[in-house]
CSV table of C-alpha atoms in Angstrom, one decimal:
chain,number,residue,atom,x,y,z
B,16,MET,CA,30.2,-13.8,58.7
B,17,ASP,CA,32.5,-11.2,57.3
B,18,ASP,CA,35.2,-9.3,59.3
B,19,SER,CA,33.1,-6.2,59.4
B,20,THR,CA,30.3,-7.8,61.4
B,21,VAL,CA,30.7,-7.4,65.2
B,22,LEU,CA,27.4,-8.7,66.5
B,23,ARG,CA,24.6,-10.6,64.9
B,24,THR,CA,21.5,-12.4,66.2
B,25,TYR,CA,19.4,-15.1,64.5
B,26,GLY,CA,15.9,-15.5,65.6
B,27,LEU,CA,16.6,-14.4,69.1
B,28,ALA,CA,13.7,-14.8,71.5
B,29,LYS,CA,13.0,-14.8,75.3
B,30,ARG,CA,9.8,-16.0,77.0
B,31,PHE,CA,8.9,-15.4,80.6
B,32,ARG,CA,6.2,-17.9,81.4
B,33,ARG,CA,3.5,-17.5,78.9
B,34,ARG,CA,4.8,-14.0,77.7
B,35,TRP,CA,7.2,-13.5,74.8
B,36,ALA,CA,9.3,-10.4,75.8
B,37,VAL,CA,11.4,-10.8,72.5
B,38,ARG,CA,10.4,-12.8,69.5
B,39,ASN,CA,12.4,-13.7,66.3
B,40,LEU,CA,14.9,-10.8,66.4
B,41,ASP,CA,17.6,-10.6,63.8
B,42,LEU,CA,20.0,-7.8,64.3
B,43,HIS,CA,23.2,-7.0,62.3
B,44,ILE,CA,25.9,-4.5,63.8
B,45,ARG,CA,29.0,-3.7,61.8
B,46,ARG,CA,32.3,-2.5,63.1
B,47,GLY,CA,32.5,1.2,63.9
B,48,GLU,CA,28.8,1.9,63.8
B,49,VAL,CA,26.8,3.8,66.4
B,50,PHE,CA,23.8,1.6,66.4
B,51,GLY,CA,20.7,3.0,67.8
B,52,PHE,CA,18.2,0.5,69.5
B,53,LEU,CA,14.8,1.9,69.8
B,54,GLY,CA,11.4,0.9,71.0
B,55,PRO,CA,8.5,1.9,73.2
B,56,ASN,CA,8.7,1.1,77.0
B,57,GLY,CA,8.3,-2.6,77.4
B,58,ALA,CA,9.2,-3.4,73.8
B,59,GLY,CA,11.9,-5.7,75.0
B,60,LYS,CA,15.1,-3.6,74.6
B,61,SER,CA,16.5,-4.4,78.0
B,62,THR,CA,15.8,-8.1,77.7
B,63,THR,CA,17.6,-8.1,74.4
B,64,ILE,CA,20.6,-6.4,75.9
B,65,ARG,CA,20.8,-8.9,78.8
B,66,MET,CA,20.7,-11.7,76.2
B,67,LEU,CA,23.6,-10.1,74.2
B,68,LEU,CA,25.7,-9.8,77.3
B,69,SER,CA,24.8,-13.4,78.4
B,70,LEU,CA,23.2,-12.1,81.6
B,71,ILE,CA,20.0,-14.2,80.7
B,72,ARG,CA,19.8,-17.2,78.4
B,73,PRO,CA,17.6,-17.0,75.2
B,74,THR,CA,14.6,-19.3,74.9
B,75,GLU,CA,15.2,-19.5,71.2
B,76,GLY,CA,17.8,-18.3,68.7
B,77,ARG,CA,21.4,-17.4,69.0
B,78,VAL,CA,23.9,-14.5,69.4
B,79,GLU,CA,27.2,-14.3,67.4
B,80,LEU,CA,30.0,-12.0,68.6
B,81,PHE,CA,33.1,-11.3,66.4
B,82,GLY,CA,32.0,-14.3,64.1
B,83,ALA,CA,31.6,-17.0,66.8
B,84,PRO,CA,28.4,-18.1,68.5
B,85,LEU,CA,28.2,-16.7,72.1
B,86,THR,CA,27.9,-20.2,73.5
B,87,ARG,CA,31.4,-21.0,72.4
B,88,ARG,CA,34.5,-19.2,73.6
B,89,GLN,CA,32.0,-17.1,75.6
B,90,ARG,CA,34.5,-15.7,78.1
B,91,SER,CA,37.1,-14.7,75.5
B,92,ALA,CA,34.3,-13.0,73.2
B,93,LEU,CA,32.8,-11.1,76.2
B,94,ARG,CA,36.1,-9.8,77.3
B,95,ARG,CA,36.1,-7.7,74.0
B,96,VAL,CA,32.7,-6.1,75.1
B,97,GLY,CA,32.0,-3.4,77.6
B,98,GLY,CA,28.4,-2.9,78.9
B,99,LEU,CA,26.4,-0.5,80.9
B,100,VAL,CA,22.9,-1.9,81.8
B,101,GLU,CA,20.4,0.7,83.1
B,102,ARG,CA,21.7,2.4,86.2
B,103,PRO,CA,25.3,1.7,87.2
B,104,ASP,CA,26.0,0.8,90.9
B,105,PHE,CA,29.1,1.8,92.8
B,106,TYR,CA,30.5,1.8,96.3
B,107,LEU,CA,29.5,5.4,97.2
B,108,TYR,CA,31.9,5.8,100.1
B,109,LEU,CA,34.9,4.9,98.0
B,110,SER,CA,36.5,7.1,95.3
B,111,ALA,CA,35.9,6.9,91.6
B,112,ARG,CA,39.5,5.5,91.1
B,113,ARG,CA,39.0,2.8,93.8
B,114,ASN,CA,35.7,1.7,92.3
B,115,LEU,CA,37.4,1.1,89.0
B,116,GLU,CA,40.3,-0.7,90.7
B,117,ILE,CA,37.9,-3.2,92.1
B,118,VAL,CA,36.4,-3.9,88.8
B,119,ALA,CA,39.9,-4.0,87.1
B,120,GLY,CA,40.9,-6.6,89.8
B,121,LEU,CA,38.1,-8.8,88.8
B,122,ARG,CA,39.1,-8.5,85.2
B,123,GLY,CA,42.8,-9.2,85.9
B,124,ASP,CA,43.9,-7.3,82.6
B,125,THR,CA,43.8,-3.6,83.5
B,126,SER,CA,46.7,-1.5,84.7
B,127,ALA,CA,46.7,1.8,86.7
B,128,ARG,CA,47.5,3.5,83.5
B,129,ASP,CA,44.4,2.0,81.9
B,130,ILE,CA,42.2,3.3,84.7
B,131,ASP,CA,43.6,6.8,84.4
B,132,ALA,CA,43.0,6.7,80.6
B,133,VAL,CA,39.3,5.7,80.9
B,134,LEU,CA,38.8,8.4,83.7
B,135,GLU,CA,40.4,11.0,81.3
B,136,THR,CA,38.2,9.8,78.4
B,137,VAL,CA,35.0,10.4,80.4
B,138,GLY,CA,36.3,13.6,81.9
B,139,LEU,CA,36.6,12.5,85.5
B,140,LEU,CA,40.3,12.3,86.1
B,141,PRO,CA,40.4,15.5,88.2
B,142,ARG,CA,37.8,13.9,90.4
B,143,ALA,CA,39.4,10.4,90.5
B,144,HIS,CA,40.0,10.6,94.3
B,145,ASP,CA,36.7,12.0,95.2
B,146,ARG,CA,34.1,9.8,96.8
B,147,VAL,CA,31.4,8.8,94.4
B,148,LYS,CA,28.7,10.0,96.9
B,149,THR,CA,29.7,13.5,96.0
B,150,PHE,CA,29.1,13.0,92.2
B,151,SER,CA,26.0,14.3,90.4
B,152,HIS,CA,23.9,11.8,88.5
B,153,GLY,CA,25.5,12.8,85.2
B,154,MET,CA,29.0,12.1,86.7
B,155,LYS,CA,27.9,8.7,87.9
B,156,GLN,CA,26.6,7.8,84.4
B,157,ARG,CA,30.0,8.8,83.0
B,158,LEU,CA,31.8,6.8,85.7
B,159,GLY,CA,29.5,3.8,84.6
B,160,ILE,CA,30.7,4.3,81.1
B,161,ALA,CA,34.4,4.4,82.2
B,162,GLN,CA,33.8,1.1,83.9
B,163,ALA,CA,32.4,-0.4,80.7
B,164,LEU,CA,35.5,1.0,78.9
B,165,LEU,CA,38.0,-0.9,81.1
B,166,GLY,CA,39.9,-3.4,79.1
B,167,SER,CA,39.6,-1.4,75.8
B,168,PRO,CA,36.6,-3.2,74.4
B,169,GLU,CA,35.9,-3.3,70.7
B,170,LEU,CA,32.1,-3.2,71.3
B,171,ILE,CA,30.3,-1.2,74.0
B,172,ILE,CA,26.6,-1.7,74.9
B,173,LEU,CA,24.9,1.2,76.6
B,174,ASP,CA,21.4,0.8,78.0
B,175,GLU,CA,19.8,4.2,78.4
B,176,PRO,CA,23.0,6.1,79.3
B,177,THR,CA,21.3,9.6,79.4
B,178,SER,CA,18.4,8.3,81.6
B,179,GLY,CA,17.6,11.1,84.2
B,180,LEU,CA,20.2,13.5,82.9
B,181,ASP,CA,19.8,17.3,82.5
B,182,PRO,CA,20.5,18.8,79.1
B,183,GLN,CA,24.1,19.4,79.9
B,184,GLY,CA,24.6,15.8,81.1
B,185,ILE,CA,22.9,14.5,77.9
B,186,LYS,CA,25.2,16.7,75.7
B,187,GLU,CA,28.3,15.4,77.5
B,188,VAL,CA,27.3,11.8,77.1
B,189,ARG,CA,26.4,12.4,73.4
B,190,GLU,CA,29.8,13.9,72.7
B,191,LEU,CA,31.6,11.0,74.5
B,192,ILE,CA,29.8,8.5,72.3
B,193,LEU,CA,30.8,10.3,69.2
B,194,ARG,CA,34.4,10.5,70.4
B,195,LEU,CA,34.4,6.8,71.1
B,196,SER,CA,33.2,6.0,67.6
B,197,GLY,CA,35.1,8.7,65.7
B,198,GLU,CA,38.4,8.8,67.4
B,199,ARG,CA,38.7,5.2,68.6
B,200,GLY,CA,36.7,3.4,65.9
B,201,MET,CA,34.8,1.7,68.7
B,202,THR,CA,31.4,0.1,67.8
B,203,VAL,CA,28.7,1.5,70.1
B,204,PHE,CA,25.3,-0.2,70.6
B,205,LEU,CA,23.1,2.5,72.1
B,206,SER,CA,19.6,1.9,73.5
B,207,SER,CA,17.7,5.1,74.4
B,208,HIS,CA,14.3,6.5,74.5
B,209,LEU,CA,15.5,10.0,73.6
B,210,LEU,CA,14.9,10.0,69.9
B,211,SER,CA,16.8,13.3,69.3
B,212,GLU,CA,19.9,11.8,70.8
B,213,ILE,CA,19.8,8.8,68.4
B,214,GLU,CA,19.1,11.1,65.5
B,215,GLN,CA,22.3,13.1,66.4
B,216,THR,CA,24.6,10.2,67.2
B,217,ALA,CA,23.5,6.9,65.4
B,218,THR,CA,24.6,5.8,61.9
B,219,ASN,CA,22.3,2.8,61.8
B,220,MET,CA,19.4,1.8,63.9
B,221,ALA,CA,16.7,-0.8,64.6
B,222,ILE,CA,13.2,-0.2,66.0
B,223,ILE,CA,11.4,-3.0,67.9
B,224,ASN,CA,7.9,-3.1,69.1
B,225,GLN,CA,6.2,-5.7,71.3
B,226,GLY,CA,9.3,-7.7,71.1
B,227,THR,CA,9.6,-8.0,67.3
B,228,LEU,CA,11.9,-6.2,64.7
B,229,VAL,CA,9.9,-3.5,62.9
B,230,VAL,CA,12.7,-1.9,60.8
B,231,GLN,CA,16.4,-1.8,60.5
B,232,GLY,CA,18.8,0.3,58.3
B,233,GLY,CA,20.9,3.4,58.1
B,234,VAL,CA,19.2,6.4,60.0
B,235,SER,CA,19.6,8.8,57.1
B,236,GLU,CA,18.2,6.4,54.5
B,237,LEU,CA,15.2,5.5,56.8
B,238,LEU,CA,14.4,9.1,57.5
B,239,ALA,CA,14.6,9.9,53.8
B,240,ALA,CA,12.1,7.3,52.8
B,241,GLY,CA,8.3,8.0,52.9
B,242,GLU,CA,6.5,11.2,53.3
B,243,HIS,CA,8.1,14.4,54.7
B,244,VAL,CA,6.7,17.7,56.0
B,245,VAL,CA,7.8,20.2,53.6
B,246,ARG,CA,7.8,24.0,54.6
B,247,VAL,CA,7.3,26.4,51.8
B,248,GLU,CA,8.3,30.0,52.4
B,249,THR,CA,7.1,32.5,49.9
B,250,PRO,CA,5.9,36.2,49.9
B,251,ASP,CA,2.7,34.9,48.0
B,252,ALA,CA,1.5,32.4,50.4
B,253,ARG,CA,-2.3,32.6,49.4
B,254,ARG,CA,-1.6,31.8,45.7
B,255,ALA,CA,1.0,29.1,46.6
B,256,LEU,CA,-1.5,27.4,48.9
B,257,GLU,CA,-4.1,27.3,46.0
B,258,VAL,CA,-1.5,26.0,43.4
B,259,ILE,CA,-0.3,23.3,45.8
B,260,SER,CA,-3.6,22.2,46.9
B,261,SER,CA,-4.8,21.6,43.2
B,262,SER,CA,-1.5,20.0,42.1
B,263,GLY,CA,-2.0,16.5,43.6
B,264,LEU,CA,1.6,16.4,44.7
B,265,ALA,CA,0.9,16.7,48.4
B,266,THR,CA,-1.4,14.5,50.5
B,267,ALA,CA,-2.2,17.4,52.9
B,268,VAL,CA,-1.7,21.2,52.6
B,269,ARG,CA,-2.0,23.7,55.5
B,270,SER,CA,-1.2,27.3,56.1
B,271,THR,CA,0.8,28.2,59.4
B,272,GLY,CA,0.5,31.8,58.9
B,273,SER,CA,4.0,32.9,57.8
B,274,SER,CA,4.5,29.7,55.6
B,275,ILE,CA,2.9,26.7,54.1
B,276,GLU,CA,3.3,23.0,55.2
B,277,CYS,CA,2.7,20.1,52.9
B,278,ASP,CA,3.0,16.3,53.4
B,279,MET,CA,4.6,14.7,50.5
B,280,PRO,CA,7.5,12.4,49.3
B,281,ARG,CA,10.9,14.0,49.5
B,282,THR,CA,11.4,12.8,45.9
B,283,ARG,CA,8.8,15.3,44.6
B,284,VAL,CA,10.1,18.5,46.3
B,285,ALA,CA,12.0,19.5,43.2
B,286,GLU,CA,8.9,19.0,41.1
B,287,LEU,CA,7.0,21.2,43.7
B,288,ASN,CA,9.6,23.9,43.3
B,289,ARG,CA,9.5,23.9,39.4
B,290,MET,CA,5.6,24.1,39.5
B,291,LEU,CA,5.6,27.1,41.8
B,292,VAL,CA,8.2,28.9,39.7
B,293,ARG,CA,6.3,28.2,36.5
B,294,ALA,CA,3.3,29.7,38.1
B,295,GLY,CA,5.2,32.9,38.7
B,296,ILE,CA,5.4,32.4,42.6
B,297,ALA,CA,8.6,33.5,44.2
B,298,VAL,CA,9.9,30.7,46.4
B,299,ASP,CA,12.2,32.0,49.4
B,300,ALA,CA,12.8,28.4,50.7
B,301,LEU,CA,11.6,24.8,50.6
B,302,VAL,CA,12.6,22.8,53.6
B,303,PRO,CA,11.8,19.1,53.9
B,304,LYS,CA,12.1,17.6,57.2
B,305,ARG,CA,11.2,14.3,58.8
B,306,SER,CA,12.3,13.9,62.4
B,307,LEU,CA,13.1,10.6,64.0
B,308,GLU,CA,10.2,11.2,66.4
B,309,GLU,CA,7.7,11.4,63.5
B,310,TYR,CA,9.2,8.4,61.9
B,311,PHE,CA,9.2,6.4,65.2
B,312,LEU,CA,5.7,7.2,65.9
B,313,ALA,CA,4.5,6.3,62.5
B,314,ILE,CA,6.4,3.1,62.5
B,315,THR,CA,5.5,1.8,66.0
B,316,GLU,CA,1.7,2.8,65.8
B,317,GLY,CA,1.6,1.0,62.4
B,318,ALA,CA,3.3,-2.1,63.8
B,319,SER,CA,0.9,-2.0,66.9
B,320,ASP,CA,-2.2,-1.9,64.6
B,321,ALA,CA,-0.7,-4.9,62.6
B,322,VAL,CA,-0.2,-6.9,65.9
B,323,LEU,CA,-3.6,-6.0,67.4
B,324,SER,CA,-5.6,-6.6,64.3
B,325,PRO,CA,-6.0,-10.3,63.2
B,326,PRO,CA,-5.2,-11.0,59.6
B,327,SER,CA,-8.1,-11.2,57.1
B,328,PRO,CA,-9.5,-14.6,56.5
B,329,GLY,CA,-7.6,-16.4,53.7
B,330,LYS,CA,-4.6,-14.0,54.1
B,331,PRO,CA,-1.4,-14.8,55.8
B,332,GLY,CA,-0.4,-12.6,58.8
B,333,LYS,CA,2.8,-10.7,58.8
B,334,GLU,CA,5.5,-11.9,61.2
B,335,GLY,CA,8.3,-9.9,62.6
B,336,GLY,CA,7.2,-6.6,61.1
B,337,ARG,CA,8.5,-4.7,58.1
B,338,ARG,CA,12.3,-4.7,57.6
B,339,ALA,CA,14.9,-2.6,55.6
């Protein structure tokens, strides 16, 4: 394992009685990444995170942190990791600072100055001496992240940190994650069901479905692949619709009233523009777009079909899904 690798799993799997919650999972997270971890509800995300933090033991496979198997030097490796799993719990009748002091006392390596620093990082220093019971849900989430930041970890694992937050709270957590990565160079492993947040924060991602890896790679590269919805804006929409429909460049063409939308590979957008110009059609704009939501649904629905449909006789089944 090279020095840039922070976390890696090999064939990671967890079985609860007869049900496999996670199966044959290989992940690779490098230093400084914001790594988005996506999957439908019940896909195995929280189970995976619990194995990464050594809260439960894998049935099969292994986890490597900072180049060493988690089973060896486990305590020293995990001291370099901060984690927030689902909803953080606090002593509500104690202050934010006192809650962090209790955790710091258990760690044994955190000073009063460190506590002030993490409270300032998450924007709670002015409320340090207020009881947590007076905090909003968003403030409690930020205090949970502050708790995970104690000890200056190199890797922070966040499980649904924006769960239940209003738009302002989501924005605050998003900006905090970007600061941790951009200003501190921290590696962030981010599990979330809010696809727009992953699209705005993550540099790399993995999608799992029914406990197995479907795809892994750079967010921008994955979204650039395959078909996009291309919006064509032109004052001559009727002729443009006819030309595009007969060109064979797009798999589907539709009029939206003020513009035209067509489904096609991004690599053919320039060719579409040249064809319209040659036909004497003025083009005001060509806007290719593929959201993470569209990509996620296409990937997970396809993976579900592959899992639910048995392989044809004489043909081997696919194991572990498609990978990048």
